[in-house]
Short mmCIF file of C-alpha atoms and ligand atoms in Angstrom, two decimals:
data_model
loop_
_atom_site.label_atom_id
_atom_site.label_comp_id
_atom_site.label_asym_id
_atom_site.label_seq_id
_atom_site.Cartn_x
_atom_site.Cartn_y
_atom_site.Cartn_z
CA UNK A 1 -88.83 -21.85 -21.90
CA UNK A 2 -91.37 -23.18 -24.34
CA UNK A 3 -94.70 -24.41 -23.14
CA UNK A 4 -98.05 -24.71 -24.77
CA UNK A 5 -98.94 -21.12 -23.95
CA UNK A 6 -95.45 -19.65 -23.82
CA UNK A 7 -95.15 -16.75 -21.44
CA UNK A 8 -98.55 -15.31 -22.07
CA UNK A 9 -100.46 -13.47 -19.40
CA UNK A 10 -103.96 -14.93 -19.31
CA UNK A 11 -106.79 -13.44 -17.29
CA UNK A 12 -109.93 -15.55 -17.14
CA UNK A 13 -113.16 -14.20 -15.72
CA UNK A 14 -111.21 -11.90 -13.48
CA UNK A 15 -113.21 -9.28 -11.58
CA UNK A 16 -112.95 -7.02 -8.55
CA UNK A 17 -115.76 -5.74 -6.37
CA UNK A 18 -115.54 -3.47 -3.35
CA UNK A 19 -118.76 -4.10 -1.46
CA UNK A 20 -121.57 -3.42 -3.91
CA UNK A 21 -119.28 -1.48 -6.29
CA UNK A 22 -117.70 -3.40 -9.15
CA UNK A 23 -114.40 -1.82 -10.18
CA UNK A 24 -113.61 -4.49 -12.79
CA UNK A 25 -116.32 -6.63 -14.40
CA UNK A 26 -115.42 -10.22 -15.33
CA UNK A 27 -112.69 -9.91 -17.88
CA UNK A 28 -110.99 -12.35 -20.25
CA UNK A 29 -107.72 -11.15 -21.65
CA UNK A 30 -104.61 -12.71 -23.15
CA UNK A 31 -101.42 -10.73 -23.48
CA UNK A 32 -99.09 -12.59 -25.85
CA UNK A 33 -95.55 -13.20 -24.66
CA UNK A 34 -93.11 -10.50 -25.66
CA UNK A 35 -95.76 -7.99 -26.68
CA UNK A 36 -96.28 -4.42 -25.58
CA UNK A 37 -99.82 -4.24 -24.29
CA UNK A 38 -101.58 -1.06 -23.15
CA UNK A 39 -104.60 -0.70 -20.90
CA UNK A 40 -106.12 2.63 -21.87
CA UNK A 41 -109.02 4.43 -20.24
CA UNK A 42 -110.22 7.43 -18.29
CA UNK A 43 -109.61 7.91 -14.58
CA UNK A 44 -111.42 5.36 -12.43
CA UNK A 45 -112.17 2.83 -15.20
CA UNK A 46 -110.28 0.02 -13.45
CA UNK A 47 -106.82 0.04 -15.05
CA UNK A 48 -104.76 0.03 -11.87
CA UNK A 49 -107.04 -2.53 -10.25
CA UNK A 50 -106.52 -4.87 -13.22
CA UNK A 51 -102.76 -4.37 -13.07
CA UNK A 52 -102.67 -4.95 -9.32
CA UNK A 53 -104.52 -8.24 -9.76
CA UNK A 54 -101.84 -9.37 -12.23
CA UNK A 55 -99.13 -8.33 -9.77
CA UNK A 56 -100.85 -10.05 -6.85
CA UNK A 57 -101.29 -6.80 -4.95
CA UNK A 58 -105.06 -7.13 -5.14
CA UNK A 59 -107.05 -10.30 -4.63
CA UNK A 60 -109.55 -10.88 -7.44
CA UNK A 61 -113.20 -11.36 -6.44
CA UNK A 62 -113.54 -13.96 -9.21
CA UNK A 63 -111.33 -15.46 -11.87
CA UNK A 64 -107.77 -16.63 -12.40
CA UNK A 65 -104.42 -15.18 -13.42
CA UNK A 66 -102.12 -17.46 -15.38
CA UNK A 67 -98.56 -16.53 -16.32
CA UNK A 68 -97.14 -18.86 -18.91
CA UNK A 69 -98.31 -22.29 -17.77
CA UNK A 70 -98.53 -21.37 -14.09
CA UNK A 71 -101.73 -20.41 -12.29
CA UNK A 72 -100.50 -17.66 -9.97
CA UNK A 73 -103.88 -16.57 -8.61
CA UNK A 74 -103.07 -17.75 -5.11
CA UNK A 75 -99.41 -16.68 -5.11
CA UNK A 76 -98.20 -13.63 -3.20
CA UNK A 77 -96.61 -10.83 -5.27
CA UNK A 78 -93.02 -11.72 -4.52
CA UNK A 79 -93.49 -15.25 -5.83
CA UNK A 80 -94.77 -14.05 -9.20
CA UNK A 81 -92.35 -13.53 -12.12
CA UNK A 82 -93.59 -9.96 -12.37
CA UNK A 83 -92.19 -6.54 -11.56
CA UNK A 84 -94.09 -3.27 -11.35
CA UNK A 85 -92.95 0.26 -12.14
CA UNK A 86 -95.20 2.89 -10.63
CA UNK A 87 -95.68 6.54 -11.40
CA UNK A 88 -93.70 7.54 -8.33
CA UNK A 89 -90.33 5.95 -8.92
CA UNK A 90 -89.57 5.28 -5.25
CA UNK A 91 -85.82 5.08 -5.72
CA UNK A 92 -83.69 4.70 -2.59
CA UNK A 93 -82.52 8.28 -1.98
CA UNK A 94 -79.41 7.36 -0.01
CA UNK A 95 -78.11 4.87 -2.60
CA UNK A 96 -76.44 5.96 -5.82
CA UNK A 97 -77.80 4.92 -9.22
CA UNK A 98 -75.56 1.87 -9.46
CA UNK A 99 -76.68 0.56 -6.07
CA UNK A 100 -80.34 1.32 -6.80
CA UNK A 101 -80.13 -0.88 -9.88
CA UNK A 102 -78.04 -3.53 -8.11
CA UNK A 103 -80.57 -3.79 -5.28
CA UNK A 104 -82.58 -6.74 -6.62
CA UNK A 105 -79.44 -8.76 -7.32
CA UNK A 106 -77.88 -8.07 -3.91
CA UNK A 107 -81.09 -9.03 -2.17
CA UNK A 108 -80.90 -12.40 -3.90
CA UNK A 109 -77.37 -12.79 -2.54
CA UNK A 110 -75.59 -12.23 -5.83
CA UNK A 111 -72.12 -10.83 -5.16
CA UNK A 112 -70.66 -9.95 -8.56
CA UNK A 113 -73.17 -7.49 -9.88
CA UNK A 114 -70.89 -5.15 -11.80
CA UNK A 115 -71.32 -6.61 -15.26
CA UNK A 116 -75.09 -6.94 -15.08
CA UNK A 117 -75.64 -3.50 -13.59
CA UNK A 118 -73.31 -2.00 -16.19
CA UNK A 119 -75.26 -3.61 -19.01
CA UNK A 120 -78.54 -2.48 -17.56
CA UNK A 121 -77.35 1.12 -17.16
CA UNK A 122 -76.16 1.07 -20.75
CA UNK A 123 -79.53 -0.20 -21.85
CA UNK A 124 -81.25 2.82 -20.30
CA UNK A 125 -78.36 5.08 -21.36
CA UNK A 126 -77.27 6.11 -17.87
CA UNK A 127 -73.81 4.53 -17.81
CA UNK A 128 -72.17 7.91 -17.15
CA UNK A 129 -74.30 8.72 -14.15
CA UNK A 130 -73.81 5.54 -12.13
CA UNK A 131 -72.38 7.33 -9.10
CA UNK A 132 -74.98 10.06 -8.83
CA UNK A 133 -77.75 10.04 -6.23
CA UNK A 134 -81.39 10.06 -7.39
CA UNK A 135 -81.90 13.74 -6.45
CA UNK A 136 -79.14 14.65 -8.87
CA UNK A 137 -81.11 13.26 -11.82
CA UNK A 138 -83.94 14.68 -13.93
CA UNK A 139 -87.40 13.09 -13.78
CA UNK A 140 -86.83 11.18 -17.01
CA UNK A 141 -83.47 9.88 -15.80
CA UNK A 142 -85.01 8.74 -12.50
CA UNK A 143 -87.71 6.98 -14.49
CA UNK A 144 -85.07 5.11 -16.45
CA UNK A 145 -83.35 4.06 -13.22
CA UNK A 146 -86.66 2.68 -11.96
CA UNK A 147 -86.99 0.74 -15.19
CA UNK A 148 -83.44 -0.64 -14.98
CA UNK A 149 -84.05 -1.63 -11.38
CA UNK A 150 -87.10 -3.66 -12.41
CA UNK A 151 -85.61 -5.17 -15.56
CA UNK A 152 -82.48 -6.45 -13.85
CA UNK A 153 -84.65 -9.04 -12.09
CA UNK A 154 -85.54 -10.48 -15.51
CA UNK A 155 -89.25 -10.56 -14.80
CA UNK A 156 -91.35 -12.41 -17.30
CA UNK A 157 -93.79 -9.54 -17.26
CA UNK A 158 -93.20 -5.89 -16.50
CA UNK A 159 -96.20 -3.93 -15.30
CA UNK A 160 -96.07 -0.16 -15.76
CA UNK A 161 -98.68 2.04 -14.08
CA UNK A 162 -98.63 5.54 -15.61
CA UNK A 163 -94.84 5.53 -15.36
CA UNK A 164 -94.51 8.72 -17.38
CA UNK A 165 -97.23 10.65 -15.56
CA UNK A 166 -94.85 12.98 -13.74
CA UNK A 167 -92.91 14.05 -16.81
CA UNK A 168 -93.50 17.10 -18.96
CA UNK A 169 -94.86 16.58 -22.43
CA UNK A 170 -91.60 16.69 -24.33
CA UNK A 171 -89.86 14.29 -21.97
CA UNK A 172 -92.89 12.00 -22.06
CA UNK A 173 -92.70 11.75 -25.85
CA UNK A 174 -88.98 11.02 -25.63
CA UNK A 175 -89.47 8.37 -22.91
CA UNK A 176 -92.27 6.72 -24.88
CA UNK A 177 -89.88 6.01 -27.74
CA UNK A 178 -87.22 4.99 -25.24
CA UNK A 179 -89.52 2.53 -23.47
CA UNK A 180 -90.54 1.04 -26.78
CA UNK A 181 -86.90 0.63 -27.80
CA UNK A 182 -86.04 -1.05 -24.50
CA UNK A 183 -89.04 -3.37 -24.69
CA UNK A 184 -88.07 -4.42 -28.22
CA UNK A 185 -84.50 -4.98 -27.11
CA UNK A 186 -85.24 -7.10 -24.01
CA UNK A 187 -88.33 -8.84 -25.44
CA UNK A 188 -90.14 -8.94 -22.09
CA UNK A 189 -93.93 -8.64 -22.00
CA UNK A 190 -94.92 -5.08 -21.01
CA UNK A 191 -98.37 -4.26 -19.67
CA UNK A 192 -98.62 -0.49 -19.64
CA UNK A 193 -101.43 1.47 -18.00
CA UNK A 194 -102.18 4.96 -19.28
CA UNK A 195 -105.03 7.40 -19.79
CA UNK A 196 -103.15 9.06 -22.67
CA UNK A 197 -104.41 7.72 -25.99
CA UNK A 198 -101.43 9.03 -27.93
CA UNK A 199 -99.08 7.31 -25.50
CA UNK A 200 -100.92 4.00 -25.87
CA UNK A 201 -100.98 4.25 -29.65
CA UNK A 202 -97.30 5.22 -29.93
CA UNK A 203 -96.01 2.34 -27.88
CA UNK A 204 -98.35 -0.61 -27.82
CA UNK A 205 -98.77 -3.52 -30.19
CA UNK A 206 -102.21 -4.07 -28.72
CA UNK A 207 -104.42 -1.60 -26.87
CA UNK A 208 -107.37 -2.55 -24.66
CA UNK A 209 -109.73 0.39 -24.25
CA UNK A 210 -111.42 0.23 -20.84
CA UNK A 211 -114.60 2.01 -19.82
CA UNK A 212 -116.46 1.57 -16.56
CA UNK A 213 -114.60 -1.58 -15.54
CA UNK A 214 -114.99 -3.29 -18.89
CA UNK A 215 -112.81 -3.67 -21.98
CA UNK A 216 -114.84 -2.03 -24.74
CA UNK A 217 -112.52 -2.92 -27.59
CA UNK A 218 -109.12 -4.46 -28.09
CA UNK A 219 -106.83 -4.32 -31.07
CA UNK A 220 -103.82 -2.84 -32.81
CA UNK A 221 -103.75 0.97 -32.56
CA UNK A 222 -104.47 1.63 -36.24
CA UNK A 223 -107.25 -0.95 -36.21
CA UNK A 224 -108.95 0.67 -33.21
CA UNK A 225 -108.62 4.08 -34.78
CA UNK A 226 -109.97 3.06 -38.17
CA UNK A 227 -112.63 0.65 -36.95
CA UNK A 228 -114.03 1.83 -33.62
CA UNK A 229 -116.99 -0.26 -32.61
CA UNK A 230 -118.49 1.94 -29.91
CA UNK A 231 -119.06 5.68 -29.56
CA UNK A 232 -116.80 5.63 -26.51
CA UNK A 233 -113.87 4.24 -28.48
CA UNK A 234 -114.64 6.51 -31.45
CA UNK A 235 -114.25 9.55 -29.22
CA UNK A 236 -111.68 8.38 -26.67
CA UNK A 237 -109.19 7.52 -29.40
CA UNK A 238 -109.10 10.83 -31.24
CA UNK A 239 -112.26 12.62 -32.33
CA UNK A 240 -115.13 11.41 -34.49
CA UNK A 241 -118.02 13.16 -36.16
CA UNK A 242 -121.10 11.03 -35.50
CA UNK A 243 -124.19 11.69 -37.58
CA UNK A 244 -127.47 9.99 -36.71
CA UNK A 245 -129.30 8.36 -39.60
CA UNK A 246 -131.33 5.42 -40.77
CA UNK A 247 -130.62 2.83 -43.41
CA UNK A 248 -132.74 3.17 -46.55
CA UNK A 249 -131.18 0.49 -48.75
CA UNK A 250 -128.29 -1.79 -49.41
CA UNK A 251 -126.54 -1.32 -52.74
CA UNK A 252 -123.76 -3.79 -53.42
CA UNK A 253 -121.18 -3.48 -50.67
CA UNK A 254 -122.62 -0.20 -49.38
CA UNK A 255 -125.38 0.84 -47.05
CA UNK A 256 -127.38 3.89 -48.13
CA UNK A 257 -128.35 6.06 -45.20
CA UNK A 258 -130.71 9.01 -44.80
CA UNK A 259 -129.05 11.46 -42.42
CA UNK A 260 -129.13 15.22 -41.90
CA UNK A 261 -131.44 15.60 -44.89
CA UNK A 262 -128.84 14.03 -47.16
CA UNK A 263 -128.11 10.62 -48.64
CA UNK A 264 -124.87 9.16 -47.27
CA UNK A 265 -123.13 5.93 -48.15
CA UNK A 266 -120.73 3.75 -46.23
CA UNK A 267 -119.35 0.21 -46.51
CA UNK A 268 -121.64 -2.35 -44.89
CA UNK A 269 -118.51 -4.16 -43.72
CA UNK A 270 -117.67 -1.16 -41.53
CA UNK A 271 -121.07 -1.22 -39.80
CA UNK A 272 -122.57 -3.33 -37.01
CA UNK A 273 -123.88 -6.67 -38.26
CA UNK A 274 -127.52 -7.13 -39.11
CA UNK A 275 -128.41 -3.58 -40.12
CA UNK A 276 -131.38 -3.72 -42.50
CA UNK A 277 -133.40 -0.94 -44.14
CA UNK A 278 -135.14 1.00 -41.39
CA UNK A 279 -132.34 0.32 -38.92
CA UNK A 280 -130.85 3.29 -37.11
CA UNK A 281 -127.13 3.98 -36.86
CA UNK A 282 -124.51 6.66 -36.36
CA UNK A 283 -122.38 7.45 -39.37
CA UNK A 284 -118.85 8.17 -38.14
CA UNK A 285 -116.16 10.08 -39.98
CA UNK A 286 -112.80 11.27 -38.65
CA UNK A 287 -112.08 15.04 -38.85
CA UNK A 288 -108.93 14.59 -40.95
CA UNK A 289 -110.81 12.53 -43.53
CA UNK A 290 -113.30 15.31 -44.26
CA UNK A 291 -112.60 17.98 -46.87
CA UNK A 292 -114.11 21.41 -46.72
CA UNK A 293 -115.40 23.52 -49.62
CA UNK A 294 -116.98 26.94 -49.61
CA UNK A 295 -120.65 26.67 -50.62
CA UNK A 296 -119.89 28.75 -53.75
CA UNK A 297 -117.75 25.86 -55.02
CA UNK A 298 -120.18 23.07 -54.15
CA UNK A 299 -121.10 22.48 -57.79
CA UNK A 300 -117.49 21.64 -58.64
CA UNK A 301 -117.07 18.82 -56.15
CA UNK A 302 -116.32 15.38 -57.55
CA UNK A 303 -119.18 12.92 -57.76
CA UNK A 304 -119.48 9.95 -55.43
CA UNK A 305 -118.55 11.82 -52.25
CA UNK A 306 -120.70 11.99 -49.13
CA UNK A 307 -121.65 15.60 -48.45
CA UNK A 308 -123.32 17.58 -45.70
CA UNK A 309 -123.83 21.32 -45.46
CA UNK A 310 -123.01 23.62 -42.56
CA UNK A 311 -121.71 26.94 -41.34
CA UNK A 312 -118.26 27.55 -39.89
CA UNK A 313 -118.58 28.52 -36.23
CA UNK A 314 -114.92 28.58 -35.19
CA UNK A 315 -111.46 28.05 -36.62
CA UNK A 316 -108.17 27.44 -34.92
CA UNK A 317 -104.90 27.60 -36.75
CA UNK A 318 -102.43 25.19 -35.19
CA UNK A 319 -99.55 25.33 -37.61
CA UNK A 320 -99.61 21.99 -39.43
CA UNK A 321 -103.36 22.20 -39.85
CA UNK A 322 -106.41 24.34 -39.30
CA UNK A 323 -109.22 22.90 -37.20
CA UNK A 324 -112.70 24.02 -38.19
CA UNK A 325 -115.81 23.70 -36.12
CA UNK A 326 -119.01 23.56 -38.14
CA UNK A 327 -122.66 23.57 -37.27
CA UNK A 328 -125.37 22.20 -39.52
CA UNK A 329 -128.15 19.64 -39.88
CA UNK A 330 -125.59 16.87 -39.30
CA UNK A 331 -124.64 18.23 -35.89
CA UNK A 332 -123.84 21.35 -33.89
CA UNK A 333 -120.12 20.66 -33.42
CA UNK A 334 -118.69 18.92 -36.45
CA UNK A 335 -114.90 18.94 -36.66
CA UNK A 336 -112.77 19.16 -39.77
CA UNK A 337 -108.96 19.23 -39.82
CA UNK A 338 -107.40 20.63 -42.96
CA UNK A 339 -103.69 20.32 -43.70
CA UNK A 340 -102.09 23.71 -43.94
CA UNK A 341 -101.13 23.64 -47.61
CA UNK A 342 -103.24 26.29 -49.30
CA UNK A 343 -105.55 28.05 -46.92
CA UNK A 344 -108.92 29.15 -48.28
CA UNK A 345 -109.32 32.50 -46.51
CA UNK A 346 -113.05 32.48 -47.20
CA UNK A 347 -113.49 29.71 -44.63
CA UNK A 348 -113.96 32.09 -41.73
CA UNK A 349 -116.67 31.95 -39.05
CA UNK A 350 -120.06 32.49 -40.66
CA UNK A 351 -119.03 31.03 -44.02
CA UNK A 352 -121.44 28.52 -45.60
CA UNK A 353 -119.57 25.32 -46.38
CA UNK A 354 -119.93 21.78 -47.64
CA UNK A 355 -118.18 18.93 -45.84
CA UNK A 356 -117.39 16.04 -48.15
CA UNK A 357 -115.61 12.72 -47.84
CA UNK A 358 -114.95 9.39 -49.47
CA UNK A 359 -117.74 6.97 -48.42
CA UNK A 360 -115.11 4.25 -47.90
CA UNK A 361 -113.70 6.21 -44.95
CA UNK A 362 -116.92 6.32 -42.95
CA UNK A 363 -117.82 3.78 -40.27
CA UNK A 364 -121.12 2.87 -38.68
CA UNK A 365 -121.95 2.54 -34.99
CA UNK A 366 -124.90 1.19 -33.12
CA UNK A 367 -127.29 4.13 -32.60
CA UNK A 368 -128.18 2.76 -29.18
CA UNK A 369 -124.59 3.46 -28.08
CA UNK A 370 -123.88 5.61 -25.08
CA UNK A 371 -126.09 8.60 -25.62
CA UNK A 372 -124.33 10.26 -28.54
CA UNK A 373 -126.76 11.95 -30.87
CA UNK A 374 -125.70 14.07 -33.77
CA UNK A 375 -122.30 15.68 -33.73
CA UNK A 376 -119.22 14.69 -31.85
CA UNK A 377 -119.50 12.57 -28.77
CA UNK A 378 -119.47 13.73 -25.21
CA UNK A 379 -115.92 13.02 -24.10
CA UNK A 380 -113.56 14.68 -26.52
CA UNK A 381 -112.74 18.35 -26.99
CA UNK A 382 -110.39 19.54 -29.67
CA UNK A 383 -107.69 21.76 -28.24
N1 ATP B 1 -109.87 -0.11 -2.08
C1 ATP B 1 -110.91 0.37 -2.77
N2 ATP B 1 -112.13 0.46 -2.22
C2 ATP B 1 -113.18 0.94 -2.92
N3 ATP B 1 -113.12 1.34 -4.20
C3 ATP B 1 -111.94 1.29 -4.81
C4 ATP B 1 -110.76 0.81 -4.15
N4 ATP B 1 -109.73 0.86 -5.01
C5 ATP B 1 -110.24 1.37 -6.16
N5 ATP B 1 -111.55 1.62 -6.05
C6 ATP B 1 -112.44 2.15 -7.09
O1 ATP B 1 -112.36 1.31 -8.22
C7 ATP B 1 -112.41 2.06 -9.42
C8 ATP B 1 -111.24 1.72 -10.29
O2 ATP B 1 -110.06 2.20 -9.67
P1 ATP B 1 -108.65 2.11 -10.40
O3 ATP B 1 -107.63 2.61 -9.46
O4 ATP B 1 -108.47 0.76 -10.96
O5 ATP B 1 -108.85 3.17 -11.58
P2 ATP B 1 -107.82 3.64 -12.70
O6 ATP B 1 -108.41 3.26 -14.01
O7 ATP B 1 -106.46 3.15 -12.40
O8 ATP B 1 -107.89 5.23 -12.56
P3 ATP B 1 -106.71 6.34 -12.60
O9 ATP B 1 -106.49 6.63 -14.08
O10 ATP B 1 -107.35 7.52 -11.93
O11 ATP B 1 -105.52 5.81 -11.90
C9 ATP B 1 -112.47 3.54 -9.00
O12 ATP B 1 -113.80 3.98 -9.10
C10 ATP B 1 -111.99 3.51 -7.57
O13 ATP B 1 -112.58 4.55 -6.83
MG1 MG B 2 -104.68 4.10 -11.82
#
């Protein structure tokens, strides 16, 4: 079907209040047809509520839900071209896998289901297990049955609410790739709710980061990671070192910033608009983009790098890399991740060090952001 807006999901001014508590503030969101869209955020930020309003399971306080060219705001769930897969798979225990998947077709009075069910089971790679009962399957296999059962109805949109929450880490990773493969193969719009940033980044074309009932930032995973616009996003998606400073000058494409007793540079294009000399900001730099040198070698560092001094307070060796925690004028808990190629054994707790990085890799955030001062933000802990 081709219409002006295709099969997009469009939320306009949609909000949900429970008494005086607002779970979702008025929200405008378009999910392009055929895309894999993730709603990412901490517990209680309003992800499920948003999903339930799309499904029709929750009545919005304000706003409209449009699917394709149809305003479905007033439609009950079963009249919407939408299916939902929840964290608890809720398979029918007394029916075998084949009949679980066939259920939606049979309910619509379709008699010859064999071909369609067979194709669907192949899609989720369970063709061999068609005659087993749900309790004879692993968690990941049950999850795939739930998915097949939803997809066989050919919904225009599939809503997934933490569908992988019950699986162990290894199976989760495997299912993430599996889900992505299936979505690409069937081309249906997926709206996936998760609080796991790695999960959202692995699977989604577009991620909306929610915080306190609002979407803080929306974009492609790499774009969000490289260009976070708020301290929340900078620390919810991975870890960021945030160093408080003030702009002293603009030189060409760069802002020059006084921070931690040093002069730092960063591209003006990677900073909030309208920052002039005197303006305050947080200079952000990701831990893997920082290099570490022992203070004895500081004189040998290449020119043109941003540098700040500190002392190693903790190290953790995690195989592929070593994670260093450093305290200094720039912050009490700076993080640096160093690839495990040639370990400098001098970089032990107590060692004086210099952190240095390419100015092009830094980003700037509004200093009035949510309470972060120097150092890493409040929400993220390195393992
Ligand atoms: N029926 C209700 N009455 C009152 N408050 C509610 C109701 N349903 C949800 N809330 C509140 O709305 C907020 C958002 O809830 P929601 O379930 O959307 O969060 P979530 O982002 O899905 O969280 P989680 O990751 O824990 O599932 C929460 O603070 C929750 O307590
Ligand atoms: Mg939820």
